Coordinates of C-alpha atoms in Angstrom, one line a residue:
Chain A
M159 CA -47.3 -43.3 13.3
G160 CA -49.4 -45.3 10.9
G161 CA -53.0 -44.4 10.0
A162 CA -52.4 -40.7 9.3
D163 CA -55.5 -39.6 7.5
K164 CA -55.8 -36.7 5.1
K165 CA -56.6 -34.2 7.7
E166 CA -53.5 -34.9 9.7
D167 CA -51.3 -34.5 6.7
Q168 CA -52.2 -30.8 6.5
L169 CA -51.1 -30.2 10.1
M170 CA -47.9 -28.4 10.3
L171 CA -47.5 -28.4 14.1
W172 CA -49.4 -30.3 16.7
V173 CA -49.0 -29.5 20.4
E174 CA -50.8 -31.8 22.8
G175 CA -51.0 -31.2 26.6
V176 CA -47.6 -29.6 26.9
S177 CA -46.4 -28.5 30.3
R178 CA -43.1 -27.3 31.6
Q179 CA -42.2 -26.9 35.2
F180 CA -39.4 -24.8 36.6
N181 CA -39.0 -25.9 40.2
A182 CA -42.4 -25.0 41.8
L183 CA -43.5 -22.8 38.9
W184 CA -45.5 -24.1 36.0
A185 CA -44.3 -21.8 33.2
V186 CA -46.5 -23.6 30.6
R187 CA -49.4 -25.8 31.7
D188 CA -51.3 -28.2 29.7
V189 CA -51.3 -26.3 26.4
S190 CA -52.8 -27.8 23.3
F191 CA -53.2 -26.4 19.8
S192 CA -52.4 -27.1 16.2
I193 CA -51.3 -25.1 13.2
E194 CA -52.2 -25.8 9.6
A195 CA -49.9 -25.3 6.6
G196 CA -50.0 -21.7 5.3
E197 CA -51.2 -20.1 8.5
I198 CA -49.8 -17.1 10.4
V199 CA -50.5 -17.7 14.0
G200 CA -49.6 -15.3 16.8
I201 CA -49.0 -16.0 20.5
I202 CA -49.7 -13.1 22.8
G203 CA -50.1 -12.6 26.5
P204 CA -48.9 -10.4 29.3
N205 CA -45.3 -10.5 30.7
G206 CA -44.6 -13.8 32.3
A207 CA -47.4 -15.6 30.6
G208 CA -45.1 -18.3 29.4
K209 CA -44.8 -17.2 25.7
S210 CA -41.1 -17.6 25.6
T211 CA -41.1 -20.9 27.4
L212 CA -43.7 -22.3 24.9
F213 CA -41.6 -20.9 22.0
N214 CA -38.5 -22.6 23.3
L215 CA -40.4 -25.9 23.9
I216 CA -41.5 -25.9 20.2
A217 CA -38.0 -24.9 19.0
A218 CA -36.6 -27.9 21.0
A219 CA -34.4 -25.6 23.0
I220 CA -35.9 -27.0 26.2
R221 CA -37.9 -30.2 26.9
P222 CA -41.4 -30.4 28.2
T223 CA -42.1 -31.9 31.6
S224 CA -45.1 -33.7 30.0
G225 CA -47.0 -33.6 26.7
D226 CA -46.1 -34.1 23.1
I227 CA -45.1 -32.0 20.2
R228 CA -45.3 -33.1 16.6
F229 CA -44.0 -31.3 13.5
L230 CA -45.2 -32.7 10.2
D231 CA -44.7 -36.5 10.5
H232 CA -42.1 -36.3 13.3
T233 CA -42.4 -36.3 17.1
I234 CA -40.0 -33.7 18.2
T235 CA -40.7 -33.7 21.9
R236 CA -37.2 -35.0 22.7
A237 CA -35.4 -33.7 19.7
K238 CA -32.3 -31.4 19.7
P239 CA -32.4 -27.9 18.2
Y240 CA -30.2 -28.9 15.2
Q241 CA -32.4 -31.9 14.5
V242 CA -35.7 -29.9 14.3
S243 CA -33.8 -27.3 12.1
R244 CA -32.9 -30.1 9.7
L245 CA -36.6 -31.2 9.6
G246 CA -37.6 -27.7 8.4
L247 CA -38.5 -25.9 11.6
A248 CA -36.5 -22.6 11.8
R249 CA -36.4 -20.1 14.7
T250 CA -35.2 -16.6 15.4
F251 CA -33.8 -15.4 18.7
Q252 CA -35.3 -12.7 20.8
I253 CA -31.7 -11.5 21.6
P254 CA -30.0 -11.9 18.2
K255 CA -27.3 -14.5 18.1
P256 CA -25.3 -13.7 15.0
F257 CA -21.9 -15.1 14.0
R258 CA -19.9 -12.1 15.0
Q259 CA -16.7 -12.6 13.1
L260 CA -18.4 -13.1 9.8
S261 CA -20.1 -10.8 7.3
V262 CA -23.8 -10.4 6.9
R263 CA -23.7 -12.4 3.7
E264 CA -21.8 -15.2 5.4
N265 CA -24.2 -15.3 8.3
V266 CA -27.1 -15.9 5.9
M267 CA -25.1 -18.1 3.5
L268 CA -24.3 -20.5 6.4
S269 CA -28.0 -21.3 6.8
A270 CA -28.3 -22.3 3.2
L271 CA -25.2 -24.5 3.3
R272 CA -27.0 -27.7 4.5
R273 CA -29.1 -27.9 1.4
H274 CA -26.8 -26.2 -1.1
R275 CA -23.6 -27.8 0.1
T276 CA -20.9 -25.3 -1.2
P277 CA -20.5 -21.7 -0.1
H278 CA -20.6 -20.7 -3.8
R279 CA -24.1 -22.2 -4.4
A280 CA -25.5 -21.3 -1.0
N281 CA -24.5 -17.7 -1.7
R282 CA -27.3 -17.4 -4.4
L283 CA -30.1 -18.2 -1.9
A284 CA -28.4 -15.9 0.6
G285 CA -28.5 -13.0 -1.8
E286 CA -32.2 -13.6 -2.5
T287 CA -33.1 -13.9 1.2
M288 CA -31.2 -10.8 2.1
E289 CA -33.1 -8.9 -0.6
F290 CA -36.4 -10.2 0.7
V291 CA -35.7 -9.0 4.2
G292 CA -34.1 -5.8 3.0
I293 CA -30.5 -6.2 4.1
D294 CA -28.9 -6.9 0.8
H295 CA -27.1 -3.5 0.7
L296 CA -25.3 -4.6 3.9
A297 CA -24.1 -7.9 2.5
D298 CA -20.4 -7.3 2.9
T299 CA -20.4 -5.5 6.2
S300 CA -19.4 -7.0 9.5
V301 CA -22.3 -7.9 11.8
A302 CA -20.5 -6.3 14.6
S303 CA -21.5 -2.9 13.2
L304 CA -25.3 -3.6 12.8
T305 CA -28.0 -1.8 14.8
V306 CA -30.6 -3.8 16.8
G307 CA -33.2 -3.5 14.1
L308 CA -30.8 -4.8 11.4
L309 CA -29.7 -7.7 13.7
K310 CA -33.4 -8.6 14.0
K311 CA -33.7 -8.6 10.2
L312 CA -30.6 -10.7 10.0
E313 CA -32.2 -13.2 12.4
V314 CA -35.2 -13.5 10.1
A315 CA -33.0 -13.8 7.0
R316 CA -30.8 -16.5 8.7
A317 CA -33.9 -18.5 9.7
L318 CA -35.4 -18.2 6.2
A319 CA -32.3 -19.3 4.4
T320 CA -32.6 -22.8 6.0
E321 CA -35.7 -23.0 3.7
P322 CA -38.1 -24.0 6.5
S323 CA -41.7 -25.1 6.3
L324 CA -42.4 -23.6 9.7
L325 CA -40.8 -20.4 11.0
L326 CA -40.9 -19.5 14.6
L327 CA -40.5 -15.7 15.2
D328 CA -39.6 -14.5 18.7
E329 CA -40.4 -10.8 19.2
V330 CA -38.9 -9.7 16.0
M331 CA -40.4 -6.2 16.3
A332 CA -38.8 -5.3 19.6
G333 CA -36.2 -2.5 19.0
L334 CA -37.3 -1.7 15.5
T335 CA -38.2 1.8 14.3
P336 CA -41.7 2.4 13.0
P337 CA -40.6 2.2 9.3
E338 CA -38.7 -1.0 10.1
V339 CA -41.8 -2.4 11.8
R340 CA -43.9 -1.8 8.6
E341 CA -41.2 -3.4 6.4
M342 CA -41.1 -6.4 8.7
M343 CA -44.9 -6.7 8.8
A344 CA -45.0 -6.8 5.0
A345 CA -42.2 -9.4 4.9
I346 CA -44.0 -11.7 7.4
A347 CA -47.4 -11.3 5.6
A348 CA -45.7 -12.5 2.4
L349 CA -44.3 -15.7 3.9
P350 CA -47.2 -18.1 3.4
S351 CA -47.1 -17.3 -0.4
R352 CA -43.5 -18.6 -0.2
G353 CA -44.6 -21.8 1.4
V354 CA -43.6 -20.8 4.9
T355 CA -46.0 -21.3 7.8
V356 CA -45.5 -18.8 10.7
L357 CA -45.8 -19.1 14.5
W358 CA -45.0 -15.7 16.0
V359 CA -44.6 -14.5 19.6
E360 CA -44.9 -10.7 19.8
H361 CA -45.3 -7.8 22.1
V362 CA -46.0 -5.1 19.5
M363 CA -49.8 -5.5 19.3
M364 CA -50.3 -3.3 16.3
A365 CA -48.1 -5.5 14.2
I366 CA -49.4 -8.9 15.3
M367 CA -53.1 -7.8 15.2
N368 CA -52.7 -6.7 11.6
V369 CA -50.7 -9.6 10.2
A370 CA -51.7 -12.7 12.2
Q371 CA -54.7 -14.7 11.0
R372 CA -55.2 -16.4 14.4
L373 CA -54.1 -15.5 17.9
L374 CA -53.4 -17.8 20.8
V375 CA -53.6 -16.0 24.2
L376 CA -51.5 -17.3 27.1
H377 CA -52.0 -16.3 30.7
R378 CA -50.2 -17.8 33.6
G379 CA -48.9 -20.6 31.5
Q380 CA -52.3 -21.6 30.2
L381 CA -54.0 -21.1 26.9
I382 CA -57.1 -19.0 27.8
T383 CA -58.5 -18.4 24.3
Q384 CA -57.8 -18.4 20.6
G385 CA -59.4 -17.0 17.5
K386 CA -59.3 -14.2 15.0
P387 CA -57.4 -11.0 16.2
A388 CA -60.7 -8.9 16.2
E389 CA -62.5 -11.5 18.3
V390 CA -59.7 -12.1 20.7
S391 CA -59.2 -8.4 21.4
K392 CA -62.9 -8.1 22.6
D393 CA -62.7 -11.2 24.7
P394 CA -63.3 -10.2 28.4
A395 CA -60.9 -12.9 29.6
V396 CA -58.1 -11.4 27.4
I397 CA -58.8 -7.9 28.6
A398 CA -58.8 -9.1 32.2
A399 CA -55.5 -10.8 31.7
Y400 CA -53.9 -7.7 30.3
L401 CA -55.5 -4.9 32.3
G402 CA -57.1 -6.7 35.4
E403 CA -60.6 -7.6 36.3
K404 CA -61.8 -4.0 36.8
Y405 CA -61.3 -3.0 33.2
A406 CA -62.9 -6.2 31.9
A407 CA -66.0 -5.4 33.8
R408 CA -66.1 -1.8 32.6
S409 CA -65.9 -2.6 28.9
Chain B
M176 CA -28.1 -4.1 25.3
A177 CA -24.4 -4.2 25.8
V178 CA -22.2 -2.0 23.6
Q179 CA -20.7 -4.1 20.8
V180 CA -17.0 -3.9 20.5
T181 CA -16.1 -3.9 16.8
Q182 CA -13.8 -6.9 16.1
A183 CA -10.7 -5.8 14.4
G184 CA -10.5 -9.3 12.9
A185 CA -13.8 -9.1 11.3
D186 CA -12.5 -8.3 7.8
T187 CA -15.5 -8.6 5.7
K188 CA -14.3 -9.5 2.2
T189 CA -14.3 -13.2 1.8
G190 CA -13.8 -15.8 -0.9
V191 CA -17.4 -16.8 -1.0
S192 CA -17.8 -15.7 -4.6
G193 CA -15.2 -18.1 -5.9
W194 CA -11.5 -18.2 -6.6
S195 CA -9.8 -14.9 -6.9
L196 CA -6.4 -13.6 -6.1
S197 CA -6.4 -10.6 -3.7
I198 CA -3.4 -8.6 -2.6
A199 CA -3.8 -8.7 1.2
P200 CA -4.6 -11.8 3.1
R201 CA -8.3 -12.7 3.4
R202 CA -10.2 -15.7 4.5
G203 CA -10.7 -18.5 2.1
A204 CA -8.5 -17.1 -0.7
L205 CA -4.9 -17.2 -1.5
S206 CA -3.4 -13.6 -1.5
V207 CA -0.4 -12.1 -3.3
V208 CA 1.2 -11.5 0.1
E209 CA 0.9 -15.1 1.1
V210 CA 2.1 -16.4 -2.3
I211 CA 5.2 -14.1 -2.0
V212 CA 5.9 -15.2 1.6
L213 CA 5.5 -18.9 0.8
A214 CA 7.7 -18.5 -2.3
A215 CA 10.3 -16.8 -0.2
C216 CA 10.2 -19.7 2.2
I217 CA 10.9 -22.1 -0.7
A218 CA 13.6 -19.9 -2.0
A219 CA 15.3 -19.7 1.4
A220 CA 15.1 -23.5 1.7
L221 CA 16.9 -23.8 -1.6
T222 CA 19.6 -21.3 -1.1
M223 CA 20.6 -21.1 2.6
T224 CA 23.9 -22.7 3.3
N225 CA 24.8 -21.7 6.9
R226 CA 24.3 -24.7 9.1
H227 CA 22.9 -22.7 12.0
G228 CA 20.6 -20.8 9.6
V229 CA 19.2 -24.0 8.1
D230 CA 18.7 -25.3 11.6
I231 CA 16.5 -22.2 12.5
M232 CA 14.7 -22.6 9.2
I233 CA 13.8 -26.2 9.9
R234 CA 12.4 -25.2 13.2
T235 CA 10.5 -22.3 11.7
F236 CA 8.8 -24.4 9.0
L237 CA 8.0 -27.1 11.5
W238 CA 6.6 -24.7 14.0
A239 CA 4.6 -22.9 11.3
G240 CA 3.0 -26.3 10.4
L241 CA 2.3 -27.0 14.1
A242 CA 0.8 -23.6 14.7
L243 CA -1.4 -24.1 11.6
A244 CA -2.5 -27.4 13.1
W245 CA -3.2 -25.8 16.5
N246 CA -5.2 -23.0 14.7
I247 CA -7.8 -25.6 13.4
A248 CA -8.9 -26.1 17.0
G249 CA -8.0 -22.8 18.6
G250 CA -8.7 -20.5 15.6
Y251 CA -11.4 -22.1 13.6
V252 CA -13.7 -23.7 16.1
G253 CA -12.5 -21.7 19.1
L254 CA -11.2 -24.5 21.3
I255 CA -8.1 -22.7 22.8
S256 CA -5.8 -25.5 23.9
F257 CA -2.8 -25.3 26.2
G258 CA -2.3 -29.0 26.0
H259 CA -1.3 -29.6 22.4
A260 CA 2.2 -30.7 23.6
A261 CA 0.5 -33.9 24.6
F262 CA -0.5 -34.6 21.0
F263 CA 3.0 -33.6 19.9
G264 CA 4.4 -36.1 22.4
I265 CA 2.0 -38.8 21.4
G266 CA 3.1 -38.5 17.8
A267 CA 6.8 -38.4 18.7
Y268 CA 6.6 -41.4 21.1
T269 CA 4.4 -43.6 19.0
S270 CA 6.5 -43.4 15.8
T271 CA 9.8 -43.7 17.9
I272 CA 8.6 -46.7 19.9
L273 CA 7.3 -48.4 16.7
L274 CA 10.7 -47.8 15.1
L275 CA 12.8 -48.9 18.0
S276 CA 10.8 -51.9 19.2
Y277 CA 9.3 -53.2 15.9
G278 CA 11.5 -51.6 13.2
I279 CA 8.5 -49.9 11.6
S280 CA 9.4 -46.9 9.5
P281 CA 8.4 -43.5 11.0
G282 CA 6.9 -42.9 7.5
I283 CA 4.2 -45.4 8.6
G284 CA 4.5 -44.9 12.3
L285 CA 3.5 -41.2 12.0
F286 CA 0.0 -42.4 10.9
G287 CA -0.2 -44.5 14.1
G288 CA 0.7 -41.5 16.1
A289 CA -1.8 -39.3 14.3
L290 CA -4.6 -41.8 14.9
L291 CA -3.8 -42.1 18.6
A292 CA -3.6 -38.4 19.0
A293 CA -6.9 -37.9 17.1
A294 CA -8.5 -40.4 19.5
A295 CA -7.0 -38.5 22.5
G296 CA -8.1 -35.2 21.2
A297 CA -11.6 -36.4 20.6
L298 CA -11.7 -38.0 24.1
L299 CA -10.5 -34.7 25.7
T300 CA -13.2 -32.7 23.9
V301 CA -16.0 -35.2 24.8
V302 CA -14.9 -35.2 28.4
C303 CA -14.7 -31.4 28.5
A304 CA -17.9 -31.0 26.4
R305 CA -19.6 -28.7 28.9
L306 CA -16.6 -26.5 29.7
R307 CA -16.1 -23.2 28.0
G308 CA -13.5 -20.4 27.9
P309 CA -10.9 -20.4 30.7
F310 CA -12.4 -23.7 32.1
F311 CA -11.7 -25.5 28.9
I312 CA -8.3 -24.0 28.6
L313 CA -7.3 -25.1 32.1
S314 CA -8.5 -28.6 31.4
T315 CA -6.3 -28.9 28.4
L316 CA -3.4 -27.6 30.4
A317 CA -4.1 -30.3 33.0
A318 CA -4.5 -33.0 30.3
G319 CA -1.1 -32.0 28.9
E320 CA 0.5 -32.3 32.3
V321 CA -1.1 -35.6 33.0
T322 CA 0.3 -36.9 29.8
R323 CA 3.8 -35.7 30.7
I324 CA 3.7 -37.3 34.1
A325 CA 2.3 -40.5 32.7
A326 CA 5.2 -40.6 30.1
L327 CA 7.7 -39.9 32.9
N328 CA 6.5 -42.9 34.9
W329 CA 5.7 -45.4 32.3
R330 CA 9.4 -46.3 32.0
S331 CA 9.0 -49.7 30.2
L332 CA 7.3 -47.9 27.3
T333 CA 8.9 -44.4 27.2
G334 CA 12.2 -44.9 28.9
G335 CA 11.0 -42.4 31.6
A336 CA 13.1 -39.3 32.3
E337 CA 16.1 -40.8 30.4
G338 CA 14.1 -40.6 27.2
L339 CA 14.6 -42.5 24.0
E340 CA 17.3 -42.2 21.4
I341 CA 17.1 -43.0 17.7
P342 CA 20.5 -44.3 16.4
A343 CA 22.0 -41.7 14.2
I344 CA 22.5 -44.1 11.3
S345 CA 21.6 -42.6 8.0
S346 CA 18.7 -44.6 6.5
A347 CA 15.9 -43.4 4.3
T348 CA 13.5 -46.1 5.6
D349 CA 14.2 -45.0 9.1
M350 CA 13.8 -41.4 8.1
V351 CA 17.2 -40.6 9.5
F352 CA 19.5 -38.5 7.2
A353 CA 23.1 -37.4 7.4
T354 CA 22.5 -34.0 6.0
Q355 CA 19.9 -31.3 6.8
W356 CA 18.4 -31.1 3.4
P357 CA 16.0 -34.0 3.5
Y358 CA 14.7 -32.5 6.7
V359 CA 14.2 -29.1 5.1
G360 CA 12.1 -30.9 2.4
L361 CA 10.1 -32.8 5.0
V362 CA 9.2 -29.9 7.2
L363 CA 8.5 -27.6 4.3
S364 CA 6.2 -30.1 2.7
Y365 CA 4.5 -30.5 6.1
M366 CA 4.0 -26.8 6.4
L367 CA 2.6 -26.4 2.9
L368 CA 0.3 -29.4 3.4
V369 CA -1.2 -28.1 6.6
F370 CA -1.5 -24.6 5.0
A371 CA -3.3 -26.0 1.9
L372 CA -5.6 -28.0 4.2
S373 CA -6.3 -24.8 6.2
V374 CA -7.2 -22.8 3.1
W375 CA -9.5 -25.6 2.0
I376 CA -11.2 -25.7 5.3
E377 CA -11.8 -21.9 5.2
R378 CA -13.5 -22.3 1.8
S379 CA -15.6 -25.3 2.6
R380 CA -18.9 -25.9 4.2
Y381 CA -17.1 -27.7 7.1
G382 CA -15.0 -24.6 7.8
Y383 CA -18.1 -22.4 7.9
Y384 CA -19.7 -24.8 10.3
L385 CA -16.6 -24.5 12.5
F386 CA -16.8 -20.7 12.4
A387 CA -20.5 -20.7 13.3
T388 CA -19.9 -23.1 16.2
R389 CA -17.1 -20.8 17.4
D390 CA -19.1 -17.5 17.1
N391 CA -22.4 -18.7 18.5
E392 CA -23.2 -22.1 19.5
D393 CA -27.0 -21.6 19.9
G394 CA -27.1 -19.8 16.6
A395 CA -25.3 -22.7 14.9
S396 CA -27.5 -25.2 16.5
A397 CA -30.6 -23.3 15.3
I398 CA -29.5 -23.6 11.6
G399 CA -28.9 -27.4 11.8
I400 CA -25.3 -27.6 12.9
N401 CA -24.4 -30.1 15.6
P402 CA -21.8 -28.1 17.6
G403 CA -20.5 -31.2 19.5
V404 CA -19.6 -33.0 16.2
M405 CA -17.8 -29.8 15.0
R406 CA -15.8 -29.4 18.2
V407 CA -14.7 -33.1 18.4
S408 CA -13.8 -33.4 14.8
A409 CA -11.8 -30.2 14.6
M410 CA -9.9 -31.1 17.8
A411 CA -9.2 -34.6 16.4
L412 CA -7.9 -33.2 13.1
S413 CA -5.8 -30.7 14.9
A414 CA -4.3 -33.3 17.3
A415 CA -3.5 -35.7 14.4
L416 CA -1.7 -33.0 12.4
T417 CA 0.2 -32.0 15.6
A418 CA 1.3 -35.6 16.1
I419 CA 2.7 -35.8 12.6
G420 CA 4.8 -32.7 13.5
G421 CA 5.9 -34.5 16.6
T422 CA 7.2 -37.4 14.5
L423 CA 9.1 -35.0 12.2
F424 CA 10.6 -33.2 15.2
V425 CA 12.0 -36.4 16.8
Q426 CA 13.3 -37.6 13.5
Y427 CA 15.4 -34.4 13.2
F428 CA 16.6 -34.3 16.8
L429 CA 16.9 -38.1 17.3
Y430 CA 16.1 -37.8 21.0
L431 CA 13.0 -37.3 23.1
D432 CA 12.1 -37.1 26.7
P433 CA 8.9 -36.1 28.4
T434 CA 10.2 -33.0 30.1
H435 CA 11.2 -31.3 26.8
I436 CA 8.6 -32.7 24.4
I437 CA 5.4 -32.7 26.5
S438 CA 6.2 -29.4 28.0
P439 CA 3.5 -26.6 28.5
D440 CA 6.1 -24.2 27.0
I441 CA 5.6 -26.0 23.6
S442 CA 1.8 -25.7 23.9
F443 CA 2.1 -22.0 24.8
E444 CA 4.3 -21.5 21.8
F445 CA 1.7 -22.8 19.3
A446 CA -0.9 -20.6 20.8
L447 CA 1.4 -17.6 20.9
I448 CA 2.4 -17.9 17.2
C449 CA -1.2 -18.0 16.2
A450 CA -2.1 -15.0 18.4
I451 CA 0.7 -12.9 17.0
G452 CA 0.2 -14.0 13.4
G453 CA -3.6 -13.9 13.4
L454 CA -6.0 -16.3 15.0
G455 CA -8.4 -18.2 12.7
T456 CA -6.7 -17.4 9.4
A457 CA -4.4 -19.7 7.4
S458 CA -1.8 -17.0 6.8
G459 CA -1.6 -16.0 10.5
P460 CA 0.3 -19.0 11.9
V461 CA 2.8 -18.9 9.0
F462 CA 3.5 -15.1 9.5
G463 CA 3.7 -15.7 13.3
A464 CA 6.2 -18.5 13.0
L465 CA 8.3 -16.7 10.5
I466 CA 8.7 -13.9 13.0
I467 CA 8.6 -15.6 16.4
V468 CA 10.8 -18.6 15.8
P469 CA 13.9 -16.9 14.2
A470 CA 13.5 -13.9 16.6
S471 CA 13.6 -16.0 19.7
E472 CA 16.4 -18.2 18.4
L473 CA 18.6 -15.2 17.4
L474 CA 17.8 -13.2 20.5
R475 CA 18.7 -16.2 22.6
G476 CA 22.0 -16.6 20.8
W477 CA 23.0 -12.9 20.9
L478 CA 22.0 -12.2 24.4
S479 CA 23.2 -15.5 25.9
Q480 CA 26.7 -14.1 26.8
S481 CA 25.8 -10.6 28.0
A482 CA 22.3 -11.0 29.5
S483 CA 20.9 -14.5 29.4
G484 CA 17.2 -14.5 30.2
L485 CA 16.8 -11.0 28.7
Y486 CA 15.4 -12.5 25.5
L487 CA 12.4 -13.7 27.5
V488 CA 11.8 -10.2 28.6
L489 CA 11.9 -8.9 25.0
Y490 CA 9.8 -11.8 23.9
G491 CA 7.2 -10.9 26.5
L492 CA 7.3 -7.3 25.5
V493 CA 6.7 -8.1 21.8
V494 CA 3.7 -10.3 22.8
I495 CA 2.2 -7.6 24.9
L496 CA 2.6 -5.0 22.2
V497 CA 1.1 -7.2 19.5
I498 CA -1.9 -8.1 21.6
L499 CA -2.5 -4.4 22.5
Y500 CA -2.0 -2.9 19.1
F501 CA -2.7 -5.7 16.6
P502 CA -5.5 -7.8 18.1
S503 CA -6.1 -9.5 14.8
G504 CA -2.4 -10.3 14.4
I505 CA 0.0 -9.6 11.6
S506 CA -2.3 -11.1 9.1
G507 CA -5.1 -8.7 10.2
A508 CA -2.8 -5.8 10.3
I509 CA -1.7 -6.4 6.7
A510 CA -5.3 -6.7 5.5
R511 CA -6.4 -3.5 7.3
G512 CA -3.3 -1.6 6.1
W513 CA -4.0 -2.6 2.6
A514 CA -7.6 -1.6 2.9
A515 CA -6.6 1.8 4.2
L516 CA -4.1 2.3 1.5
T517 CA -6.5 1.5 -1.4
K518 CA -9.2 3.7 0.2
K519 CA -6.9 6.7 0.2
K520 CA -6.0 6.1 -3.5
T521 CA -9.6 6.0 -4.7
S522 CA -10.9 9.0 -2.7

């Protein structure tokens, strides 16, 4: 890994020619992109475009058929989820995966334990993180009683409490009420100022168009375009991918 | 999305904020109820004179310690085992063979048994790494049975079905005593030791990592926990502590054979005590043992003349009722009862 020049040092994530095959289907095919520190990058695309597969490849939940993924100075292509988490790459789950027999506070505190060692000390960061996400008033309730929206917030709090440098968000807006969506948008927009770079898969266009600085568009497993949200939304290839060729021609 | 069933055991108050004494049992903190119960155990140990009563007491304390040990795997990390009798047997046989063949004191031999059981527990968990739920449980049951059959057939080492006998010659170095009192002290210390260890686990980072692994493996992995390490280490610790209980058991009864020691009944009993007392809490197994062991002993005694076997029916009935109406066990019921009581007062 020698010879890393200055430009490479600023790279947070580096995805090079990554493909993943499920039997005969190429869910993700030859995707390359990189993310710099401090960015908020969105991944969009129609259903079945391979967003979730790409997400899980970066989170090390599944391994690529070919290609390489680097995070900061580490090659994480063949790493395990708990290893990438320790390196500072946190993720949320599309379907929340809380620790059901524990309280909200304990769920968040658990993430902070690796760095802060004792529950007592980890608790301080947990409190601050719950406040940031807006679930501090629920600290002592059981997660079994939370609504979907609150569980999504808990997912974000839990990921943030690991103090990551890169946060992967998987459809955090799905199931949220409009006020909750606005709160979550504000929270995500504030992340870079806290030293957290964001890579975000989302279906709620209003949210991602307004918050993301750059969008990657996936279609049939391939990266068809990338750029600023305003540019991407006018791109004929993107309109064709979402609405079909007819609409692309008309606009 | 599926409807979420509210877990009765999910009592939310915890000891995260530091040491504090609460009235009702709660995770990670010593409660007034627990202190009273443990003090009553010690008081009973000091005052009871009836020989049969002391005998039941010894079994109760020993089984409380064993259930606490089982709870580390079954309650804390969620590895429900129906094969713990194998670890119990490994402990009993190792110390006894070391004593009979090499004259090594069981006080040292019990560590040998603990190490061997820890290795067996770790091996079992590694081999069954991909099995979950009922598949894991059935594998532990099978592992227990394999151990029993192996012990029956390896006659040169275990004495086979005839078993092994420790000479009833009182000797402190051989951990054989003429009276019951030294045994009361041994099993009471064992119970208190495993209880203290359990409370420590509940308060520690390690304990929280076990809970996380139990509640959601993917979630645990995503925050940097290696679930495999948690499972293997908890099972090894649980097995080692169970083996120590096995040594204490054989030192009191002075006789062991595979059929009685490595029996699935013993494994079920550990699990049952935890289920009734409250799974995944330090107080649960103690409460469970204090009720189940004396009750089954007394019922067996009373009903043996008139209706032998009836005690099993009653026993089964109690288990069904507890599982139906107190899913978080006695410990959870006390905690919820107390919460309801204090709520009424303030409103």
